[in-house]
Amino acid sequence: MNKRIVVLAGDGIGSEITAEAVKVLQALQVQWALDLVIESGLIGGAAYEATGTPLPEQTLALAQAADAILLGAVGGPKWEGLEIHLRPEKGLLGIRSALGLFANLRPAILYPQLVEASTLKPELVADLDLMIVRELTGGIYFGQPRGIRCLEGGEREGFNTLVYRESEIRRIARVAFTIAMKRNRRVCSIDKANVLEASELWREVVAEEAKEFPEVKLSHMYVDNAAMQLVRAPKQFDVILTTNMFGDILSDCAAMLTGSIGMLPSASLDEKGKGMYEPIHGSAPDIAGQGVANPLATILSVAMMLRYSLHEPDHALRLEKAVGTVLDQGLRTADIYAPGTVRVSTKEMGDAVVTALKD
Ligand code: IPM
Ligand code: MG
């Protein structure tokens, strides 16, 4: 039976990097006889330009009907002045929420070939393999009320609400514990329970849920300390479980441990395992259109798609191996370039992965 994949390129480098990932998907179709139907839709600033909204109904309908979604990136300076509900980011947040993609998996794995590309000392990051499990459809990103209001006397006040229901905490905790069972069985839950009630409940519910997973060792850490520990001794972590906003911040930090944010994929899953797959980096408007962006995070997102939504774990491994092969060959986009390696364009990197898949 065929699987429907919707590609939402978005803005900035989105179209360049998703083009390479689609090339890889097409190669998989031919080589491993995967029966895929690849469609495309608009999201973000590109959708706003074409339709007046960052998340058109048609895109949502396509995504709802699909087995998996591949997303490039959204946003850019062009749309920064828009009202918040029309901004490209609202398209991304809207699709995450509408599809119930509450579980965001952000692995930070250091390819041994890139140990020198990290800004941290090699011995601190060598063999790094951690998984951030970020809650994606709740917390302060979505809490009500929110807005900017005018106080008496005319001063303006911006406000947001940090809110977490028990059931939301429980289901994301379960995802983290289940993943930990397949890894090194350690979960570090990150919160700000010394200050925030929402975090106090988070900590309590995570600890309750841990009882269902007696083989997993649970620890808790405050987010400020976690930020420090991530750059001090990142290998102490196996699975990090955290909220929407803390996960947003800590995953960028973790990305740099691996040398470049251009290497890190992500999966956002619903209760049934349907998913949206995207690189964790943004639309990089400063380099858009130049053909220099690193497509590997998007290609590795396809590997996650193979694993979590298409149930093809062997193919996922093969694709990850092909990425290893091109790095072994010394091929590097600008973000991971080092003297002695070969600088390649976005397209050349995509082509090299397709070639490596044939080996
Ligand atoms: C991410 C991004 C998004 C987020 C933005 C673009 C809305 O930073 O996926 O990490 O904050 O979740
Ligand atoms: Mg982010």
CSV table of C-alpha atoms and ligand atoms in Angstrom, one decimal:
chain,number,residue,atom,x,y,z
A,1,MET,CA,0.0,0.0,0.0
A,2,ASN,CA,1.4,3.4,-0.8
A,3,LYS,CA,2.3,6.0,1.8
A,4,ARG,CA,1.5,9.6,1.3
A,5,ILE,CA,4.2,12.1,2.1
A,6,VAL,CA,3.6,15.9,2.1
A,7,VAL,CA,6.5,18.2,1.6
A,8,LEU,CA,6.2,21.7,3.0
A,9,ALA,CA,9.3,23.6,2.0
A,10,GLY,CA,8.4,26.9,3.7
A,11,ASP,CA,10.8,29.8,3.5
A,12,GLY,CA,14.4,30.8,3.2
A,13,ILE,CA,16.6,27.8,2.6
A,14,GLY,CA,13.5,25.6,3.0
A,15,SER,CA,13.1,24.9,-0.7
A,16,GLU,CA,16.8,24.1,-1.2
A,17,ILE,CA,17.1,21.6,1.6
A,18,THR,CA,13.8,19.9,1.0
A,19,ALA,CA,14.7,19.5,-2.7
A,20,GLU,CA,17.7,17.4,-1.6
A,21,ALA,CA,15.6,15.4,0.8
A,22,VAL,CA,13.0,14.7,-1.9
A,23,LYS,CA,15.8,13.5,-4.2
A,24,VAL,CA,16.7,11.1,-1.5
A,25,LEU,CA,13.1,9.9,-1.1
A,26,GLN,CA,12.9,9.4,-4.8
A,27,ALA,CA,16.0,7.4,-4.8
A,28,LEU,CA,14.5,5.2,-2.0
A,29,GLN,CA,11.5,4.7,-4.1
A,30,VAL,CA,13.5,3.3,-6.9
A,31,GLN,CA,16.1,1.5,-5.0
A,32,TRP,CA,14.1,-0.2,-2.2
A,33,ALA,CA,10.8,-0.2,-4.1
A,34,LEU,CA,9.1,1.9,-1.4
A,35,ASP,CA,5.7,2.8,-2.6
A,36,LEU,CA,5.5,6.6,-1.9
A,37,VAL,CA,3.3,9.3,-3.2
A,38,ILE,CA,5.0,12.7,-2.7
A,39,GLU,CA,2.9,15.8,-2.7
A,40,SER,CA,3.7,19.4,-1.7
A,41,GLY,CA,2.0,22.3,0.0
A,42,LEU,CA,2.5,25.8,1.2
A,43,ILE,CA,3.3,27.0,4.7
A,44,GLY,CA,4.8,30.0,6.5
A,45,GLY,CA,5.7,33.2,4.6
A,46,ALA,CA,5.4,31.5,1.2
A,47,ALA,CA,1.8,30.5,2.1
A,48,TYR,CA,1.1,34.0,3.4
A,49,GLU,CA,2.3,35.5,0.1
A,50,ALA,CA,0.2,33.2,-2.0
A,51,THR,CA,-3.0,33.0,0.1
A,52,GLY,CA,-2.9,35.6,2.9
A,53,THR,CA,-2.5,33.0,5.7
A,54,PRO,CA,0.6,31.1,6.9
A,55,LEU,CA,-1.4,27.9,7.2
A,56,PRO,CA,-3.9,27.5,4.4
A,57,GLU,CA,-6.8,25.1,4.8
A,58,GLN,CA,-5.6,23.2,1.8
A,59,THR,CA,-2.2,22.6,3.4
A,60,LEU,CA,-3.8,21.4,6.6
A,61,ALA,CA,-6.1,19.0,4.7
A,62,LEU,CA,-3.1,17.6,2.8
A,63,ALA,CA,-1.2,17.1,6.0
A,64,GLN,CA,-4.1,15.5,7.8
A,65,ALA,CA,-4.5,13.0,4.9
A,66,ALA,CA,-0.8,12.2,4.8
A,67,ASP,CA,1.1,9.4,6.5
A,68,ALA,CA,4.1,11.7,7.1
A,69,ILE,CA,5.1,15.3,6.6
A,70,LEU,CA,8.5,16.7,5.7
A,71,LEU,CA,9.0,20.4,6.6
A,72,GLY,CA,11.8,22.7,5.6
A,73,ALA,CA,11.8,25.9,7.7
A,74,VAL,CA,9.6,29.0,8.1
A,75,GLY,CA,10.2,32.7,8.7
A,76,GLY,CA,12.3,35.6,7.6
A,77,PRO,CA,12.8,39.3,8.1
A,78,LYS,CA,10.2,40.1,5.4
A,79,TRP,CA,7.4,39.0,7.6
A,80,GLU,CA,8.6,40.2,11.0
A,81,GLY,CA,6.4,43.3,11.0
A,82,LEU,CA,3.2,41.3,10.5
A,83,GLU,CA,0.6,40.8,13.2
A,84,ILE,CA,1.5,37.8,15.2
A,85,HIS,CA,-1.3,35.6,13.9
A,86,LEU,CA,-0.1,36.1,10.3
A,87,ARG,CA,3.5,35.4,10.9
A,88,PRO,CA,5.2,32.4,9.3
A,89,GLU,CA,5.9,30.8,12.7
A,90,LYS,CA,2.2,30.7,13.3
A,91,GLY,CA,1.9,28.3,10.4
A,92,LEU,CA,4.3,25.9,12.0
A,93,LEU,CA,2.8,26.2,15.5
A,94,GLY,CA,-0.7,25.9,13.9
A,95,ILE,CA,0.1,22.6,12.1
A,96,ARG,CA,1.8,21.1,15.2
A,97,SER,CA,-1.3,21.9,17.3
A,98,ALA,CA,-3.9,21.0,14.7
A,99,LEU,CA,-2.3,17.6,14.1
A,100,GLY,CA,-1.7,16.9,17.8
A,101,LEU,CA,2.1,16.5,17.3
A,102,PHE,CA,2.8,16.7,21.0
A,103,ALA,CA,6.1,14.7,21.1
A,104,ASN,CA,9.1,16.3,19.6
A,105,LEU,CA,12.2,14.1,19.4
A,106,ARG,CA,15.5,16.0,18.9
A,107,PRO,CA,18.5,13.7,18.9
A,108,ALA,CA,21.9,15.3,19.2
A,109,ILE,CA,24.4,12.9,17.8
A,110,LEU,CA,28.0,13.8,17.0
A,111,TYR,CA,29.3,12.1,13.9
A,112,PRO,CA,32.9,11.2,14.7
A,113,GLN,CA,34.0,12.8,11.5
A,114,LEU,CA,32.8,16.2,12.8
A,115,VAL,CA,34.4,16.2,16.2
A,116,GLU,CA,36.6,19.1,15.2
A,117,ALA,CA,33.6,21.1,14.0
A,118,SER,CA,32.3,21.4,17.5
A,119,THR,CA,33.2,24.5,19.5
A,120,LEU,CA,33.7,22.3,22.5
A,121,LYS,CA,36.8,20.3,23.2
A,122,PRO,CA,36.8,16.9,21.4
A,123,GLU,CA,37.0,14.9,24.6
A,124,LEU,CA,33.8,16.6,25.9
A,125,VAL,CA,31.7,15.7,22.8
A,126,ALA,CA,33.3,12.6,21.3
A,127,ASP,CA,30.6,9.9,21.0
A,128,LEU,CA,27.9,12.3,22.2
A,129,ASP,CA,24.4,10.7,21.7
A,130,LEU,CA,21.6,12.3,23.5
A,131,MET,CA,17.9,12.6,22.9
A,132,ILE,CA,15.8,15.6,23.8
A,133,VAL,CA,12.1,14.9,24.2
A,134,ARG,CA,10.3,18.2,24.0
A,135,GLU,CA,6.6,18.7,24.8
A,136,LEU,CA,5.4,20.5,21.6
A,137,THR,CA,1.7,21.5,21.8
A,138,GLY,CA,1.4,23.0,25.3
A,139,GLY,CA,3.0,25.2,27.8
A,140,ILE,CA,3.6,28.9,27.3
A,141,TYR,CA,3.6,28.6,23.5
A,142,PHE,CA,-0.1,27.9,23.6
A,143,GLY,CA,-1.4,29.0,27.0
A,144,GLN,CA,-4.3,31.4,27.3
A,145,PRO,CA,-4.7,34.3,28.0
A,146,ARG,CA,-2.0,35.9,26.0
A,147,GLY,CA,-1.6,39.3,24.4
A,148,ILE,CA,-0.5,42.9,24.7
A,149,ARG,CA,-2.9,45.1,26.7
A,150,CYS,CA,-3.0,48.7,27.6
A,151,LEU,CA,-2.9,49.5,31.3
A,152,GLU,CA,-4.5,52.5,33.0
A,153,GLY,CA,-2.3,55.4,32.3
A,154,GLY,CA,-1.5,54.2,28.8
A,155,GLU,CA,1.5,51.9,29.5
A,156,ARG,CA,1.4,48.6,27.5
A,157,GLU,CA,1.9,45.2,29.1
A,158,GLY,CA,2.7,41.9,27.3
A,159,PHE,CA,1.5,38.7,28.9
A,160,ASN,CA,1.6,34.9,28.3
A,161,THR,CA,0.4,32.0,30.3
A,162,LEU,CA,2.4,29.0,31.3
A,163,VAL,CA,0.0,26.1,31.8
A,164,TYR,CA,0.4,22.3,31.8
A,165,ARG,CA,-2.4,19.8,32.4
A,166,GLU,CA,-1.5,16.6,34.2
A,167,SER,CA,-2.5,14.5,31.1
A,168,GLU,CA,-0.2,16.5,28.9
A,169,ILE,CA,2.7,15.9,31.2
A,170,ARG,CA,1.9,12.2,31.6
A,171,ARG,CA,1.8,11.5,27.9
A,172,ILE,CA,5.1,13.2,27.1
A,173,ALA,CA,6.8,11.6,30.1
A,174,ARG,CA,5.7,8.2,28.8
A,175,VAL,CA,7.3,8.9,25.4
A,176,ALA,CA,10.6,9.8,27.1
A,177,PHE,CA,10.6,6.7,29.3
A,178,THR,CA,9.7,4.4,26.4
A,179,ILE,CA,12.5,5.9,24.4
A,180,ALA,CA,14.9,5.6,27.3
A,181,MET,CA,14.1,1.8,27.6
A,182,LYS,CA,15.6,1.4,24.1
A,183,ARG,CA,18.7,3.5,25.0
A,184,ASN,CA,20.7,3.7,28.2
A,185,ARG,CA,17.6,3.9,30.5
A,186,ARG,CA,18.2,7.3,32.0
A,187,VAL,CA,15.8,10.2,31.9
A,188,CYS,CA,16.7,13.7,33.1
A,189,SER,CA,13.5,15.8,33.4
A,190,ILE,CA,14.2,19.5,33.2
A,191,ASP,CA,12.1,22.2,34.8
A,192,LYS,CA,12.1,25.3,37.0
A,193,ALA,CA,10.3,23.8,39.9
A,194,ASN,CA,12.0,26.1,42.4
A,195,VAL,CA,10.1,29.0,40.9
A,196,LEU,CA,7.1,27.9,38.8
A,197,GLU,CA,4.0,26.0,39.9
A,198,ALA,CA,3.6,24.5,36.4
A,199,SER,CA,7.0,23.0,36.9
A,200,GLU,CA,6.2,21.8,40.4
A,201,LEU,CA,3.3,19.8,38.9
A,202,TRP,CA,5.5,18.7,36.0
A,203,ARG,CA,8.1,17.2,38.4
A,204,GLU,CA,5.4,15.5,40.5
A,205,VAL,CA,3.7,13.9,37.5
A,206,VAL,CA,6.9,12.8,35.8
A,207,ALA,CA,8.0,11.1,39.0
A,208,GLU,CA,4.6,9.3,39.2
A,209,GLU,CA,4.8,8.2,35.7
A,210,ALA,CA,8.4,6.9,36.3
A,211,LYS,CA,6.9,4.2,38.6
A,212,GLU,CA,5.6,2.5,35.4
A,213,PHE,CA,9.2,2.2,34.2
A,214,PRO,CA,11.1,0.8,37.1
A,215,GLU,CA,14.2,0.1,35.0
A,216,VAL,CA,14.6,3.7,34.0
A,217,LYS,CA,16.6,5.9,36.3
A,218,LEU,CA,14.9,9.3,36.6
A,219,SER,CA,16.7,12.5,37.7
A,220,HIS,CA,15.5,16.1,37.8
A,221,MET,CA,17.4,19.3,37.0
A,222,TYR,CA,16.6,23.0,37.0
A,223,VAL,CA,16.8,24.5,33.5
A,224,ASP,CA,19.5,27.0,34.3
A,225,ASN,CA,21.7,24.3,35.6
A,226,ALA,CA,20.9,22.1,32.6
A,227,ALA,CA,22.0,24.8,30.2
A,228,MET,CA,25.3,24.9,32.1
A,229,GLN,CA,25.7,21.1,32.3
A,230,LEU,CA,25.0,20.7,28.5
A,231,VAL,CA,28.1,22.7,27.7
A,232,ARG,CA,30.1,21.5,30.8
A,233,ALA,CA,29.6,17.7,30.5
A,234,PRO,CA,27.0,16.9,27.9
A,235,LYS,CA,27.7,13.1,27.9
A,236,GLN,CA,26.1,12.8,31.4
A,237,PHE,CA,22.7,12.9,29.6
A,238,ASP,CA,20.9,10.1,27.9
A,239,VAL,CA,17.2,11.3,27.4
A,240,ILE,CA,16.3,14.8,28.4
A,241,LEU,CA,12.6,15.3,29.0
A,242,THR,CA,11.3,18.9,29.0
A,243,THR,CA,8.7,21.5,28.3
A,244,ASN,CA,8.0,23.3,25.0
A,245,MET,CA,10.0,26.5,25.7
A,246,PHE,CA,12.8,24.9,27.7
A,247,GLY,CA,13.1,22.3,24.9
A,248,ASP,CA,13.3,25.0,22.2
A,249,ILE,CA,16.2,26.7,24.0
A,250,LEU,CA,18.1,23.6,25.1
A,251,SER,CA,17.9,21.9,21.7
A,252,ASP,CA,19.6,24.8,20.0
A,253,CYS,CA,22.3,24.6,22.7
A,254,ALA,CA,22.6,20.8,22.2
A,255,ALA,CA,22.8,21.2,18.5
A,256,MET,CA,26.0,23.2,18.7
A,257,LEU,CA,27.7,20.4,20.6
A,258,THR,CA,27.5,18.4,17.4
A,259,GLY,CA,29.3,21.0,15.4
A,260,SER,CA,26.5,22.5,13.4
A,261,ILE,CA,22.8,23.0,13.8
A,262,GLY,CA,22.8,22.0,10.1
A,263,MET,CA,23.2,18.3,11.1
A,264,LEU,CA,20.2,17.8,13.5
A,265,PRO,CA,16.9,16.3,12.4
A,266,SER,CA,13.7,16.1,14.5
A,267,ALA,CA,10.4,14.2,14.6
A,268,SER,CA,7.2,15.5,15.9
A,269,LEU,CA,4.7,12.7,16.6
A,270,ASP,CA,1.1,12.4,17.6
A,271,GLU,CA,-0.5,9.7,19.8
A,272,LYS,CA,-0.5,7.2,17.0
A,273,GLY,CA,3.0,7.8,15.7
A,274,LYS,CA,2.0,9.9,12.7
A,275,GLY,CA,4.7,12.5,12.3
A,276,MET,CA,6.1,15.7,10.9
A,277,TYR,CA,9.8,15.7,10.3
A,278,GLU,CA,12.0,18.8,10.1
A,279,PRO,CA,15.5,20.0,10.6
A,280,ILE,CA,15.8,21.8,13.9
A,281,HIS,CA,17.5,24.8,12.3
A,282,GLY,CA,15.6,27.8,10.9
A,283,SER,CA,15.1,29.3,7.5
A,284,ALA,CA,18.5,31.0,7.5
A,285,PRO,CA,17.5,34.0,5.3
A,286,ASP,CA,21.1,35.2,5.3
A,287,ILE,CA,22.2,32.3,3.1
A,288,ALA,CA,19.0,31.5,1.3
A,289,GLY,CA,19.2,31.1,-2.5
A,290,GLN,CA,23.0,30.7,-2.5
A,291,GLY,CA,23.0,26.9,-2.6
A,292,VAL,CA,25.3,26.6,0.4
A,293,ALA,CA,22.9,25.3,3.1
A,294,ASN,CA,23.5,22.0,4.7
A,295,PRO,CA,20.8,19.5,3.6
A,296,LEU,CA,21.9,16.8,6.0
A,297,ALA,CA,19.6,17.7,8.8
A,298,THR,CA,16.6,17.4,6.4
A,299,ILE,CA,18.0,14.2,4.9
A,300,LEU,CA,18.4,12.8,8.4
A,301,SER,CA,14.8,13.9,9.1
A,302,VAL,CA,13.8,11.5,6.3
A,303,ALA,CA,15.7,8.8,8.2
A,304,MET,CA,13.6,9.5,11.2
A,305,MET,CA,10.5,9.4,9.0
A,306,LEU,CA,11.5,6.0,7.8
A,307,ARG,CA,11.9,4.8,11.4
A,308,TYR,CA,8.9,6.3,13.1
A,309,SER,CA,6.1,6.7,10.5
A,310,LEU,CA,7.0,4.4,7.6
A,311,HIS,CA,8.1,1.6,9.9
A,312,GLU,CA,11.3,0.9,7.9
A,313,PRO,CA,14.0,0.9,10.5
A,314,ASP,CA,16.5,-0.9,8.3
A,315,HIS,CA,16.2,1.7,5.6
A,316,ALA,CA,16.5,4.4,8.2
A,317,LEU,CA,19.8,2.9,9.3
A,318,ARG,CA,21.0,2.6,5.7
A,319,LEU,CA,20.2,6.3,5.1
A,320,GLU,CA,22.1,7.3,8.2
A,321,LYS,CA,25.0,5.1,7.1
A,322,ALA,CA,25.0,6.9,3.7
A,323,VAL,CA,25.3,10.2,5.5
A,324,GLY,CA,28.3,8.8,7.4
A,325,THR,CA,29.8,7.7,4.1
A,326,VAL,CA,29.7,11.2,2.6
A,327,LEU,CA,31.3,12.6,5.7
A,328,ASP,CA,34.0,9.9,5.5
A,329,GLN,CA,34.6,11.1,1.9
A,330,GLY,CA,35.4,14.4,3.4
A,331,LEU,CA,32.5,16.3,1.8
A,332,ARG,CA,31.4,19.3,3.8
A,333,THR,CA,28.9,22.2,3.4
A,334,ALA,CA,30.2,25.6,4.6
A,335,ASP,CA,28.8,25.2,8.1
A,336,ILE,CA,30.9,22.1,8.8
A,337,TYR,CA,33.9,22.9,6.6
A,338,ALA,CA,37.3,22.5,8.0
A,339,PRO,CA,40.7,22.8,6.2
A,340,GLY,CA,41.6,19.5,4.5
A,341,THR,CA,38.0,18.7,3.7
A,342,VAL,CA,36.1,19.3,0.4
A,343,ARG,CA,33.6,22.1,0.3
A,344,VAL,CA,30.4,21.2,-1.5
A,345,SER,CA,27.1,22.9,-2.3
A,346,THR,CA,23.7,21.9,-1.0
A,347,LYS,CA,23.0,20.1,-4.3
A,348,GLU,CA,26.3,18.3,-4.4
A,349,MET,CA,25.8,17.1,-0.8
A,350,GLY,CA,22.3,15.7,-1.8
A,351,ASP,CA,23.7,14.0,-4.8
A,352,ALA,CA,26.5,12.4,-2.8
A,353,VAL,CA,24.0,10.9,-0.4
A,354,VAL,CA,22.0,9.5,-3.2
A,355,THR,CA,25.2,8.0,-4.7
A,356,ALA,CA,26.2,6.6,-1.3
A,357,LEU,CA,22.8,4.9,-0.9
A,358,LYS,CA,23.7,2.8,-3.9
A,359,ASP,CA,26.7,1.2,-2.3
B,1,IPM,C1,11.9,25.3,16.6
B,1,IPM,C2,11.6,26.7,16.2
B,1,IPM,C3,10.2,27.1,16.4
B,1,IPM,C4,9.8,26.9,17.8
B,1,IPM,C5,9.8,28.5,15.8
B,1,IPM,C6,10.2,28.7,14.4
B,1,IPM,C7,8.3,28.8,16.0
B,1,IPM,O1,12.5,27.6,16.9
B,1,IPM,O2,11.2,24.4,16.0
B,1,IPM,O3,12.7,25.1,17.5
B,1,IPM,O4,10.1,27.9,18.6
B,1,IPM,O5,9.3,25.9,18.2
B,2,MG,MG,13.9,26.5,18.1
